[in-house]
Amino acid sequence: IREVEGSALTVKVPAGCRLDVDAVAASIEVSGLTGRLELESVSGDVTVRGRPAALDADTVSGDLEVEAAPTGCQLESVSGDVTVSSATGSIEASSVSGDVVVAGGVLERAELQTTSGNLRLAADLRGPGPFELESMSGAVVLEVPAAVVASFELETFSGEIDSALGPKPGRASEHGPGQELEFSTGSGGPRVSASSFSGTVTLTTR
């Protein structure tokens, strides 16, 4: 198939099939598929609507948007945002210069990373964990149910910690500007860590 600049290619496949897509200068949009998806774009956005059985997706210079992330999914963008409306089970998501947002769902484990963007996780934590959120220069926001049972480790190198749970944060170092906060809301819950080198870390409840 020869691609013409400005054109759009629509492909219809069985809903449960395995789909691999590689695009160089184009966006990828997948809707309604329930099989395994492996999607990669060099300079375009990647959008997934519906709930596939498995998902690996990455893009170099575009945004990555997922409606319902299945357990074990891996999402990566270099210079774009990664946005997940709902996630189930475990998730790994990262971006170098974009934001990473998981706006809802029920998770057993999560690993979210960004270098210069912001992180936000707003899901129910109902598994063994761990839940790890790390940003170098962006803000980290962790939104949990008010009755959550977990062990929290929050840390910044030069930013502040704002927590709706636990005691007040203390200084991470006698001579440094950073803060740290460790506490548990009960026994048997997962370990939750959130850190930012130069941004703020916020723990809020709903």
Coordinates of C-alpha atoms in Angstrom, one line a residue:
I1 CA 0.0 0.0 0.0
R2 CA 1.4 3.4 -1.0
E3 CA 0.7 6.2 1.4
V4 CA -0.3 9.6 0.1
E5 CA 0.4 12.6 2.2
G6 CA -2.7 13.7 4.0
S7 CA -4.6 10.5 3.4
A8 CA -6.2 8.2 5.9
L9 CA -6.1 4.4 5.8
T10 CA -8.9 2.4 7.4
V11 CA -8.5 -1.3 8.1
K12 CA -11.3 -3.6 9.4
V13 CA -10.2 -6.8 11.1
P14 CA -11.9 -9.4 13.4
A15 CA -12.5 -8.0 16.9
G16 CA -10.4 -10.7 18.7
C17 CA -7.4 -10.8 16.4
R18 CA -3.9 -9.9 17.3
L19 CA -2.9 -6.6 15.7
D20 CA 0.6 -5.2 15.2
V21 CA 0.9 -1.7 13.7
D22 CA 4.1 0.3 13.0
A23 CA 3.8 3.9 11.7
V24 CA 6.5 6.3 10.8
A25 CA 4.8 9.7 10.1
A26 CA 1.2 8.9 11.0
S27 CA -1.1 8.5 13.9
I28 CA -2.7 5.2 15.0
E29 CA -6.3 4.9 16.1
V30 CA -7.7 1.5 17.2
S31 CA -11.3 1.0 18.3
G32 CA -13.4 -2.0 19.5
L33 CA -10.7 -4.7 19.4
T34 CA -10.4 -7.3 22.1
G35 CA -7.2 -9.2 21.1
R36 CA -3.6 -8.4 21.8
L37 CA -2.4 -5.0 20.4
E38 CA 1.2 -3.9 19.7
L39 CA 1.2 -0.3 18.4
E40 CA 4.2 1.9 17.6
S41 CA 4.4 5.3 16.0
V42 CA 7.5 7.4 15.4
S43 CA 5.9 10.9 14.9
G44 CA 2.1 10.4 15.5
D45 CA -0.4 10.0 18.2
V46 CA -1.6 6.5 19.4
T47 CA -5.3 6.2 20.5
V48 CA -6.9 3.0 21.8
R49 CA -10.7 2.9 22.5
G50 CA -12.3 -0.2 24.0
R51 CA -10.6 -2.8 26.2
P52 CA -8.1 -5.1 24.4
A53 CA -6.9 -8.3 26.1
A54 CA -3.2 -7.1 26.1
L55 CA -1.6 -3.8 25.1
D56 CA 1.9 -2.6 24.3
A57 CA 2.1 0.9 22.8
D58 CA 4.7 3.5 22.3
T59 CA 5.3 6.7 20.4
V60 CA 8.3 9.0 20.0
S61 CA 6.8 12.4 19.4
G62 CA 3.1 12.0 19.9
D63 CA 0.5 11.6 22.6
L64 CA -0.7 8.2 23.8
E65 CA -4.3 7.9 24.9
V66 CA -5.9 4.7 26.2
E67 CA -9.6 4.3 27.2
A68 CA -9.3 1.1 29.2
A69 CA -5.9 -0.4 29.9
P70 CA -5.8 -4.2 30.4
T71 CA -3.6 -5.8 33.1
G72 CA 0.1 -5.9 32.2
C73 CA 0.0 -3.1 29.6
Q74 CA 3.1 -1.1 28.9
L75 CA 2.8 2.4 27.6
E76 CA 5.7 4.8 26.6
S77 CA 6.1 8.2 24.9
V78 CA 9.2 10.2 24.5
S79 CA 7.9 13.7 24.0
G80 CA 4.1 13.3 24.4
D81 CA 1.6 12.7 27.2
V82 CA 0.4 9.3 28.3
T83 CA -3.3 9.4 29.4
V84 CA -5.3 6.4 30.7
S85 CA -8.9 6.8 31.5
S86 CA -9.2 3.5 33.4
A87 CA -6.7 0.7 34.2
T88 CA -7.0 -2.8 35.6
G89 CA -4.5 -5.0 37.3
S90 CA -0.9 -3.8 36.6
I91 CA 0.4 -1.0 34.5
E92 CA 3.7 0.5 33.4
A93 CA 3.7 3.9 31.8
S94 CA 6.4 6.4 31.2
S95 CA 7.2 9.6 29.3
V96 CA 10.4 11.7 29.0
S97 CA 9.0 15.2 28.6
G98 CA 5.2 14.6 28.8
D99 CA 2.7 14.1 31.6
V100 CA 1.6 10.6 32.7
V101 CA -2.0 10.3 34.0
V102 CA -4.0 7.3 35.1
A103 CA -7.4 8.7 35.9
G104 CA -9.2 5.7 37.3
G105 CA -9.6 2.0 37.7
V106 CA -8.6 -0.8 40.1
L107 CA -4.9 -1.6 40.3
E108 CA -2.7 -4.3 41.9
R109 CA 0.6 -2.7 40.8
A110 CA 1.7 0.4 39.0
E111 CA 5.0 1.9 37.8
L112 CA 4.7 5.5 36.5
Q113 CA 7.8 7.5 35.5
T114 CA 8.5 10.8 33.8
T115 CA 11.6 13.0 33.5
S116 CA 10.2 16.6 33.1
G117 CA 6.5 16.0 33.1
N118 CA 3.8 15.6 35.8
L119 CA 2.4 12.4 37.2
R120 CA -1.1 11.7 38.4
L121 CA -2.6 8.4 39.7
A122 CA -6.2 8.3 40.8
A123 CA -7.2 4.6 41.1
D124 CA -8.2 2.2 43.7
L125 CA -5.2 0.3 45.1
R126 CA -6.3 -3.2 45.8
G127 CA -3.3 -5.4 45.2
P128 CA 0.0 -6.4 46.7
G129 CA 1.8 -3.6 44.9
P130 CA 4.2 -2.0 44.7
F131 CA 3.0 1.3 43.4
E132 CA 5.9 3.5 42.3
L133 CA 5.6 7.1 41.0
E134 CA 8.8 9.0 40.1
S135 CA 9.4 12.3 38.4
M136 CA 12.6 14.3 38.1
S137 CA 11.3 17.9 37.7
G138 CA 7.5 17.5 37.6
A139 CA 4.7 17.3 40.2
V140 CA 3.4 14.0 41.5
V141 CA -0.2 13.7 42.5
L142 CA -1.6 10.6 44.1
E143 CA -5.3 10.4 44.7
V144 CA -6.6 7.5 46.9
P145 CA -9.8 6.6 48.7
A146 CA -10.1 8.1 52.1
A147 CA -10.2 4.6 53.7
V148 CA -7.2 3.2 51.8
V149 CA -4.9 0.7 53.6
A150 CA -1.3 1.1 52.5
S151 CA 2.2 2.0 53.5
F152 CA 3.3 5.3 52.0
E153 CA 6.8 6.6 51.3
L154 CA 6.9 10.2 49.9
E155 CA 10.1 12.1 49.1
T156 CA 11.3 15.2 47.4
F157 CA 14.8 16.6 46.9
S158 CA 14.0 20.3 46.6
G159 CA 10.2 20.4 46.6
E160 CA 7.4 20.1 49.1
I161 CA 5.1 17.4 50.3
D162 CA 1.4 18.0 50.8
S163 CA -0.4 15.0 52.3
A164 CA -4.1 14.7 53.4
L165 CA -3.1 11.5 55.3
G166 CA -0.5 10.7 58.0
P167 CA 1.7 13.1 60.0
K168 CA 3.4 16.2 58.8
P169 CA 6.4 15.7 56.5
G170 CA 9.9 16.2 57.8
R171 CA 13.1 17.4 56.2
A172 CA 14.8 14.7 54.1
S173 CA 18.2 16.1 55.1
E174 CA 19.5 18.4 57.8
H175 CA 21.2 20.6 55.2
G176 CA 18.8 20.1 52.2
P177 CA 15.5 21.7 51.2
G178 CA 13.7 18.4 50.5
Q179 CA 11.1 16.6 52.5
E180 CA 10.1 13.1 53.3
L181 CA 7.1 11.3 54.9
E182 CA 6.7 7.7 55.8
F183 CA 3.6 6.2 57.4
S184 CA 1.0 3.4 57.2
T185 CA -2.8 3.6 57.3
G186 CA -3.1 -0.1 58.4
S187 CA -1.5 -3.5 58.1
G188 CA -1.5 -5.7 55.1
G189 CA -1.7 -3.0 52.4
P190 CA 0.6 -2.4 49.5
R191 CA 3.7 -0.2 49.5
V192 CA 3.2 3.1 47.8
S193 CA 6.2 5.3 46.9
A194 CA 6.0 8.7 45.3
S195 CA 9.1 10.9 44.7
S196 CA 10.1 14.0 42.7
F197 CA 13.5 15.6 42.5
S198 CA 12.5 19.2 42.1
G199 CA 8.7 19.1 42.0
T200 CA 6.0 18.8 44.7
V201 CA 4.4 15.5 45.9
T202 CA 0.7 15.6 46.8
L203 CA -1.3 12.9 48.4
T204 CA -5.0 13.6 48.4
T205 CA -8.2 11.6 49.2
R206 CA -11.6 11.3 47.6

